[in-house]
Coordinates of C-alpha atoms and ligand atoms in Angstrom, one line a residue:
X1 CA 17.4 37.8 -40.7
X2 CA 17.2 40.9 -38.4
X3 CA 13.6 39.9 -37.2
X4 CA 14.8 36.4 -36.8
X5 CA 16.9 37.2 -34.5
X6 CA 14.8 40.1 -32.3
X7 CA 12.1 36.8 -32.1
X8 CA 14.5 34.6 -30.9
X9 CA 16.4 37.1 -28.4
X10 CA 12.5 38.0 -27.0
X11 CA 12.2 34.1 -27.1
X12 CA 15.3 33.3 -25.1
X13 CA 14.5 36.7 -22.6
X14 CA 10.8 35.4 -21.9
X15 CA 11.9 31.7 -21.1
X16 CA 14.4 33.4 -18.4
X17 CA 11.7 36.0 -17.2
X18 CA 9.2 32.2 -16.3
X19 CA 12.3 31.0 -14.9
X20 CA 13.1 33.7 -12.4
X21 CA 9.4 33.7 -11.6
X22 CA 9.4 30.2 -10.9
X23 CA 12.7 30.1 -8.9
X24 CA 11.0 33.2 -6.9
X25 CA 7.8 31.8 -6.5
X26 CA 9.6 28.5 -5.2
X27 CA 11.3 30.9 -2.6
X28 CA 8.5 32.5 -1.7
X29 CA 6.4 29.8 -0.8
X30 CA 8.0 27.0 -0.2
X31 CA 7.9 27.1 3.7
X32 CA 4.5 26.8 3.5
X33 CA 2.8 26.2 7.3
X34 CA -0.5 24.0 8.1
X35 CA -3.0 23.9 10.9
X36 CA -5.2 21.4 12.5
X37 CA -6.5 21.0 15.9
X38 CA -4.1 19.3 18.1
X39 CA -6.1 15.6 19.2
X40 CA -7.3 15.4 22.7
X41 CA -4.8 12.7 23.3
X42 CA -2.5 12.8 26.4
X43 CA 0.0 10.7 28.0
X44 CA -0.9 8.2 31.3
X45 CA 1.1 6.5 33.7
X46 CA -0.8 3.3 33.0
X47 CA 2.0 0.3 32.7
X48 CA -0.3 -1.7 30.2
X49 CA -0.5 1.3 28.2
X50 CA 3.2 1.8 28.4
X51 CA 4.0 -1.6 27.6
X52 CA 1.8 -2.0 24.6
X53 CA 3.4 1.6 23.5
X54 CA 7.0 0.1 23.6
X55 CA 5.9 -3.1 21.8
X56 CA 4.6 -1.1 19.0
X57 CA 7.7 1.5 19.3
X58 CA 10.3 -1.8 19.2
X59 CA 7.9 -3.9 16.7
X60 CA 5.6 -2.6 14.2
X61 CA 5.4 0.9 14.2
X62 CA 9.3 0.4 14.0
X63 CA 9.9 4.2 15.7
X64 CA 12.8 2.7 17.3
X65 CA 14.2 1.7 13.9
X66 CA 14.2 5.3 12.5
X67 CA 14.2 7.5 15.0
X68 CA 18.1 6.8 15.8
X69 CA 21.6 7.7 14.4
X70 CA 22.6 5.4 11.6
X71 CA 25.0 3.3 14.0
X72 CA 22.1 3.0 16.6
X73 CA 19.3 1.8 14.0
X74 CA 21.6 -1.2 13.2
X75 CA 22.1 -2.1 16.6
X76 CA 18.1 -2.0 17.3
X77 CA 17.7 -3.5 14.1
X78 CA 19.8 -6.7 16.1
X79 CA 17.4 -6.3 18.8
X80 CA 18.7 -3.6 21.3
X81 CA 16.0 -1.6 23.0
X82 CA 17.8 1.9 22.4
X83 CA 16.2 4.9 23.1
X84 CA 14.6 7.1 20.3
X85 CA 17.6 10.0 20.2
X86 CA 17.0 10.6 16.6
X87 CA 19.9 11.7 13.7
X88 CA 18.7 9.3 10.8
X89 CA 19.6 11.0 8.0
X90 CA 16.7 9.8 5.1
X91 CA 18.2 11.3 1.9
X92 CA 15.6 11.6 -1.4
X93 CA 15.3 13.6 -4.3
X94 CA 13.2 16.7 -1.8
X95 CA 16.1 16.6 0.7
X96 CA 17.8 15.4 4.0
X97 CA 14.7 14.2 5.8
X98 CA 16.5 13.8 9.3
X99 CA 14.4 12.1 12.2
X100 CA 13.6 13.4 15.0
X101 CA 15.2 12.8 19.1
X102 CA 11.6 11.6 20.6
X103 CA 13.2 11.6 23.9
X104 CA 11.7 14.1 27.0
X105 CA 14.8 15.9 26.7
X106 CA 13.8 19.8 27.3
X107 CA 16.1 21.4 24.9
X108 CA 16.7 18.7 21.7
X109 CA 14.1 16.5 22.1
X110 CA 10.2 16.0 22.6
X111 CA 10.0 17.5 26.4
X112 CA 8.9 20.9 24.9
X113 CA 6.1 19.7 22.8
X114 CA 2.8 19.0 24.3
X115 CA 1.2 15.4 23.9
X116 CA -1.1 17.3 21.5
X117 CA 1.7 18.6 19.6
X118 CA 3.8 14.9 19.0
X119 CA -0.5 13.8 18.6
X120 CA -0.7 15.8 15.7
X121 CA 2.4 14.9 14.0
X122 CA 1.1 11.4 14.0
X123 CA -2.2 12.1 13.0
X124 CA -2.1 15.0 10.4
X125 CA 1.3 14.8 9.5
X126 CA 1.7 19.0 10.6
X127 CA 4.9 19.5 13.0
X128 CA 5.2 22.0 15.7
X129 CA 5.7 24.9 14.2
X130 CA 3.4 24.0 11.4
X131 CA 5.7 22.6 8.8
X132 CA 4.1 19.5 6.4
X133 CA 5.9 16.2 7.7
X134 CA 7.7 14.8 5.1
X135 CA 5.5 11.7 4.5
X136 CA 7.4 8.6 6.3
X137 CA 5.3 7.9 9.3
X138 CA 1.6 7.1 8.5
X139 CA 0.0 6.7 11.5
X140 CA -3.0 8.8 10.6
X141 CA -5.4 6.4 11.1
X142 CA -4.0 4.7 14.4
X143 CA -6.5 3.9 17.3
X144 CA -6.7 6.6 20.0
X145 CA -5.4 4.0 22.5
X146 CA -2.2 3.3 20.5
X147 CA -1.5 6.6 20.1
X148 CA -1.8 7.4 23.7
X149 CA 0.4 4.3 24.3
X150 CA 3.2 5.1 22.1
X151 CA 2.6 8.7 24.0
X152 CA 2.5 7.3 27.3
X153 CA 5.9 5.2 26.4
X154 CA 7.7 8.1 24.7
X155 CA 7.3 10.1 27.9
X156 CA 8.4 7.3 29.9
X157 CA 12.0 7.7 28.4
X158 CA 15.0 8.6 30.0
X159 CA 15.6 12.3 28.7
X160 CA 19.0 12.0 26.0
X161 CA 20.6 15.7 24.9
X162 CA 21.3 15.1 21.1
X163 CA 20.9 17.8 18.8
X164 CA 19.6 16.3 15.4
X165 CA 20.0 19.2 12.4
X166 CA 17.0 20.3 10.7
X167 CA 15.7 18.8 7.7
X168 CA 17.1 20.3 4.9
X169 CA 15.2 20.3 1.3
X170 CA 17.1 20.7 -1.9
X171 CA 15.5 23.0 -4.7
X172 CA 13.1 20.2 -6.5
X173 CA 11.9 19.4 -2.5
X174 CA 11.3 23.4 -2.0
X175 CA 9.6 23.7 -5.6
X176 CA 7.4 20.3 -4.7
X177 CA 6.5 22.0 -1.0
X178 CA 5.9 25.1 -3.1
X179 CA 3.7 23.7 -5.5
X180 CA 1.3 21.6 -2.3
X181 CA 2.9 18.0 -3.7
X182 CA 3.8 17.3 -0.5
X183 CA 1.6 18.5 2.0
X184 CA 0.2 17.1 5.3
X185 CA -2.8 14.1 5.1
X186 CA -5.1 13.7 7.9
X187 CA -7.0 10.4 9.1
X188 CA -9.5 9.3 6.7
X189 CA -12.6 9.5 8.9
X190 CA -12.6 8.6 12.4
X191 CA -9.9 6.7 13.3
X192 CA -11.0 4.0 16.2
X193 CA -11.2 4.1 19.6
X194 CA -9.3 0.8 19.9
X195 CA -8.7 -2.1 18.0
X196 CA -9.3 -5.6 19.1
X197 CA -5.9 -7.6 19.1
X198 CA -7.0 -10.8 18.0
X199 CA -5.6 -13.0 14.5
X200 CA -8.2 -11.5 12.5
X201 CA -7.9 -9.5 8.6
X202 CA -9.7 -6.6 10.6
X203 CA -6.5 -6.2 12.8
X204 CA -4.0 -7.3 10.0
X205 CA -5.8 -4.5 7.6
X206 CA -5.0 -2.0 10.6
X207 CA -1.4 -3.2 10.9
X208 CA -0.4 -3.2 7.4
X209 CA -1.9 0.2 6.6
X210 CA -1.6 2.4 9.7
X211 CA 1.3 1.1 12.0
X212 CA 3.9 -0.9 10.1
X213 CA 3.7 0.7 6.8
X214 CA 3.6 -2.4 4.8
X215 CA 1.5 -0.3 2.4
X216 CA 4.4 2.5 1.7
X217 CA 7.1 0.2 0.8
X218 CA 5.0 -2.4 -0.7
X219 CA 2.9 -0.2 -3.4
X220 CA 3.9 1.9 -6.6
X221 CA 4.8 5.2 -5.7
X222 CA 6.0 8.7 -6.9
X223 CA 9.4 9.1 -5.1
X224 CA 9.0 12.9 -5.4
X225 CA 5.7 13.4 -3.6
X226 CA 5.1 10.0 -2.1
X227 CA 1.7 9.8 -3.8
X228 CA 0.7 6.3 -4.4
X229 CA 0.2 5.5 -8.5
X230 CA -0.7 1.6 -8.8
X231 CA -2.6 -1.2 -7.2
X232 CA -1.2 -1.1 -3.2
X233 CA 0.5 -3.8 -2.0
X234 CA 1.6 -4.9 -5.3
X235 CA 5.2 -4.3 -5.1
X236 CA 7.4 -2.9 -7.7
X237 CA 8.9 0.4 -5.6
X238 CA 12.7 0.5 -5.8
X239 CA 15.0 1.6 -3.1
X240 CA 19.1 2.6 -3.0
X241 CA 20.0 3.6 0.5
X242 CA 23.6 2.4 0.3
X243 CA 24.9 3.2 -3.5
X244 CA 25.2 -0.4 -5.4
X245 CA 22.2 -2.3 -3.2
X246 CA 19.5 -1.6 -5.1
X247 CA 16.3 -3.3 -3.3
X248 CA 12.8 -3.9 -5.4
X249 CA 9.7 -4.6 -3.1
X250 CA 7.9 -8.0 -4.0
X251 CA 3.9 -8.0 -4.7
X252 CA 2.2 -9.4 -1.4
X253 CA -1.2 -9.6 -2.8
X254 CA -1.7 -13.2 -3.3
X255 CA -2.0 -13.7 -7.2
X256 CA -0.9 -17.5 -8.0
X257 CA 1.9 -16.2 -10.6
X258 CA 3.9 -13.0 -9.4
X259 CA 2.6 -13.0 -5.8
X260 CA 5.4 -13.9 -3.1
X261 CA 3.9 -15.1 -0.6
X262 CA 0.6 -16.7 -3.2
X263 CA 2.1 -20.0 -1.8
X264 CA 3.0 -19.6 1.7
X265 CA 1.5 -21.3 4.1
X266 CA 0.5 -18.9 7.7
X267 CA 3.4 -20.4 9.4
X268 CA 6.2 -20.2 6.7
X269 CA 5.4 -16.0 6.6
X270 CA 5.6 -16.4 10.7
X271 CA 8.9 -18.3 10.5
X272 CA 10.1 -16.2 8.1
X273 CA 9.2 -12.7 10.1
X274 CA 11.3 -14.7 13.2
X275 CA 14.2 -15.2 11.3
X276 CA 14.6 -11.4 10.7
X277 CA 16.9 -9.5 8.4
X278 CA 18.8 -11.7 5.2
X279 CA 20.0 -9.2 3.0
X280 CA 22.1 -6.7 5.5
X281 CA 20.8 -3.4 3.4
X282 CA 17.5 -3.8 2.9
X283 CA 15.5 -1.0 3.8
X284 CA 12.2 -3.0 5.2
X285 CA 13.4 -3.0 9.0
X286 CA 12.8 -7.0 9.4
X287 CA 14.8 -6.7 13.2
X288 CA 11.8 -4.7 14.3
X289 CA 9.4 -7.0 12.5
X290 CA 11.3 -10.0 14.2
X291 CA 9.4 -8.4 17.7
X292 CA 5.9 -8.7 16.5
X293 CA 3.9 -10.7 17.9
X294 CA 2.2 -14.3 16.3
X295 CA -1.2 -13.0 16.9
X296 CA 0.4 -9.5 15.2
X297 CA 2.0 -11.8 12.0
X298 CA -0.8 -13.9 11.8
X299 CA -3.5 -11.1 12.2
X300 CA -1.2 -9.2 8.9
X301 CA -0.8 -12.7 6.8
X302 CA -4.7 -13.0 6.5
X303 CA -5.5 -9.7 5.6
X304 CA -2.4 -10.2 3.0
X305 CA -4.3 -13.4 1.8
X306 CA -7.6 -12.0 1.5
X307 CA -6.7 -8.8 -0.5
X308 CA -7.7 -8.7 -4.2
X309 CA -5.0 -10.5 -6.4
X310 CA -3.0 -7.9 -8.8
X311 CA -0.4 -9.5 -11.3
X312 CA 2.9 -7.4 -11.1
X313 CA 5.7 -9.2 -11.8
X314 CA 8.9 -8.1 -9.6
X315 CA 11.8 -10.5 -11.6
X316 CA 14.2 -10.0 -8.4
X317 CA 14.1 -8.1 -5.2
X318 CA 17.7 -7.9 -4.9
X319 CA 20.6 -6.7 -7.0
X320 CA 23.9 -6.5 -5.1
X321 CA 26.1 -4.4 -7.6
X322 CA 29.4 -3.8 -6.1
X323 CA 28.4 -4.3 -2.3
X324 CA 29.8 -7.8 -3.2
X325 CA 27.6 -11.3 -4.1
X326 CA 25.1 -11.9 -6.9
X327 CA 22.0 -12.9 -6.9
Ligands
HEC401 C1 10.7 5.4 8.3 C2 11.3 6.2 9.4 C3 10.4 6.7 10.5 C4 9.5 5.9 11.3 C5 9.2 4.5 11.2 C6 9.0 6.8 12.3 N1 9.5 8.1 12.1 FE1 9.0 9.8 13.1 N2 10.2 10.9 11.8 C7 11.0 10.4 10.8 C8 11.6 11.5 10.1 C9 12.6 11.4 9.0 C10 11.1 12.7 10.7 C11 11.4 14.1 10.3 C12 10.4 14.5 9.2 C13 10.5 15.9 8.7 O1 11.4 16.7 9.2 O2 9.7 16.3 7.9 C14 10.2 12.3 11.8 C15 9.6 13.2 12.6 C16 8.8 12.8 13.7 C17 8.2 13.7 14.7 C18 8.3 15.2 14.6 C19 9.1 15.7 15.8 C20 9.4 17.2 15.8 O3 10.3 17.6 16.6 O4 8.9 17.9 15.0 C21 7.5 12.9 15.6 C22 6.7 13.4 16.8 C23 7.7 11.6 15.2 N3 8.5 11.5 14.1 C24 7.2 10.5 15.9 C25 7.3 9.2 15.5 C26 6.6 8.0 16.1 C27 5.8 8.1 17.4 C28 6.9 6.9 15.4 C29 6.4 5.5 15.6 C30 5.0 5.4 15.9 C31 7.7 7.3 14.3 N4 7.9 8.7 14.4 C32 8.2 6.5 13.3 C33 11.1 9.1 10.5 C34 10.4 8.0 11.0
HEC402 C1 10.9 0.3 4.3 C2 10.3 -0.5 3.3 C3 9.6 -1.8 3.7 C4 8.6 -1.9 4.7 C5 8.1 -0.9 5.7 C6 8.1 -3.3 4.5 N1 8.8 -3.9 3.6 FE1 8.7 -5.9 3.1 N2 10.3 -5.7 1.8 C7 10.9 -4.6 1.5 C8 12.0 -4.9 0.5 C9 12.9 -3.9 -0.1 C10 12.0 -6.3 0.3 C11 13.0 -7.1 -0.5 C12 14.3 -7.3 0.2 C13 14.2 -8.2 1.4 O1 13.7 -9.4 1.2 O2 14.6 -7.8 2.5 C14 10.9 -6.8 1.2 C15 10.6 -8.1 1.3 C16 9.4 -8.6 1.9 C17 9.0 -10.0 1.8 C18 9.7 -11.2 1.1 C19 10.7 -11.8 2.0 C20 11.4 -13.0 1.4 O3 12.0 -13.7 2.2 O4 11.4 -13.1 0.2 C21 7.8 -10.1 2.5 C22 7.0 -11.3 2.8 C23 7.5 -8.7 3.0 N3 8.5 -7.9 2.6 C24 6.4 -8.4 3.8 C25 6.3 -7.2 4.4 C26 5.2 -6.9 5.4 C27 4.1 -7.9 5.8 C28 5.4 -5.6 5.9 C29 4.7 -4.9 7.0 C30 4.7 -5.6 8.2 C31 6.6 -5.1 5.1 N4 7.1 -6.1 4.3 C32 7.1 -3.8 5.3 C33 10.6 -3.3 2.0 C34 9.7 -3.0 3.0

């Protein structure tokens, strides 16, 4: 009996000595930092390149949509062209994920960062001061000319003072930092030059994977490290912003049985990106999408039509517990 209970004490005392190891390890490393030369991208003066950088700000890179305080990001999602003061406040499993102010503004927003700097972030996903972006924006593989737009806009902003907190990560988000689950991606390969803006899958491929992040929201995912773990594009990821909506994303690859938009014709899915937001919490930002352009919808609907067809069957995309309504 004695020895019984010398084992299990030892037992119990080795369990806590991995667990303090862990929790110190966890503190220890967590703040991991990341390095990777800044792109030799800068901001221009050019108004075509500003103009295309707001459309893509406004429409499908959706900035606008996130980069705001909660009351804002409705407002733009109506259609409001409000500039990018940040505050969003993105709460997961890892943490508060707050978005940034991407106004010029010296002291709070972008105006102390070089073009290289805000490049990078977009590119590699490494902030600043080195810190892995939590993975939300992936623009790794947008065209040098886009990003140089959406510079070239960004800088064109009036300056706004408003000081956005930090992003805050709970314990699991230190221990999954600590552990190299989440850390930056880069582009895969050479991301283009430019892209040709024509209604083509070339162009649609490019949108739905590297601006309007049709591929993140759309695609089964690991909500702790973001990492995808099924077919992309075939639905099935779940989302609860507001407690009681409870969103599931349909399967836009075009298989005839559990494919959404299988029988669609082109200008039903164009209608139905002009007609914007239905369900008021919905999480895909349909105001912003309501900007693109036809060539834009058209260009993502073909690529959506010609990718290989996955059966994933996504029984409803909507359950409205207490927020009111069925259905
Ligand atoms: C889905 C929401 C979302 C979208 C869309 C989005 N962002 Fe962000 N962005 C965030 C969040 C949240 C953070 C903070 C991430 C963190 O702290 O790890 C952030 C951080 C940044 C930063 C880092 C700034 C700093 O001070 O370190 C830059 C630069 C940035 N975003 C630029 C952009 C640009 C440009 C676009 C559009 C092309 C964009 N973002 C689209 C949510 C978003
Ligand atoms: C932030 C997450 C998110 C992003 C980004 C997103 N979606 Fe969605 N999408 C959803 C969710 C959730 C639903 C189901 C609720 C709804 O219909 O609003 C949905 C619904 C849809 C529907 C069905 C609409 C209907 O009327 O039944 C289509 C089509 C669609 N998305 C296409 C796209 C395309 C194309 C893109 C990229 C341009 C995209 N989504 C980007 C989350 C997202």
């Amino acid at each position: 009996m004695k020895k019984f209970v010398k084992i299990f004490v030892g037992l119990i005392g080795f369990i806590a000595l991995i667990i303090l190891c862990f929790v110190a390890f966890v503190f220890l490393k967590w703040d991991k930092k990341y390095d990777a030369p800044y792109p030799e991208l800068a901001a221009t003066q050019d108004s075509t390149l500003i103009a295309r950088g707001k459309y893509l700000v406004y429409g499908p890179a959706h900035c606008a949509g996130c980069h705001n305080t909660t009351e804002r990001m409705l407002r733009v999602d109506q259609g409001e062209d409000l500039t990018l003061i940040g505050g969003a406040e993105f709460v997961f499993e890892p943490g508060v994920i707050r978005s940034r102010n991407l106004t010029p503004d010296m002291e709070t927003g972008i105006g102390k960062l070089t073009d290289g700097e805000v490049a990078r972030v977009m590119r590699n996903s490494i902030g600043a001061d080195g810190r892995p972006i939590f993975p939300l924006m992936p623009f790794q593989n947008m065209s040098d000319e886009d990003v140089v737009a959406i510079l070239s806009y960004l800088r064109s902003q009036e300056p706004v003072n408003h000081f956005v907190k930090p992003t805050e990560y709970s314990f699991m988000g230190k221990a999954v930092l600590a552990l190299g689950l989440i850390k930056p991606e880069g582009p895969a390969g050479t991301p283009p030059k430019s892209i040709k803006i024509e209604p083509s899958e070339v162009y649609g491929k490019y949108l739905a994977n590297s601006v309007a992040n049709c591929v993140g929201c759309h695609s089964p995912r690991d909500l702790m490290s973001g990492e995808f773990i099924g077919p992309k594009f075939s639905g099935g990821l779940e989302f609860e912003e507001v407690p009681g909506a409870l969103f599931v994303t349909p399967n836009l690859t075009p298989d005839p049985e559990t494919g959404i938009i299988a029988n669609w014709s082109e200008e039903a899915f164009v209608e139905r990106f002009k007609a914007g937001r239905v369900y008021e919490h919905s999480p895909m930002p349909w105001g912003s999408f309501a900007r693109m352009s036809e060539v834009d919808l058209r260009a993502i609907f073909r690529y959506l039509k010609a990718l290989e067809p996955v059966s994933n069957k996504v029984e409803k995309t909507q359950y409205m517990l207490e927020v009111g309504g069925s259905n």
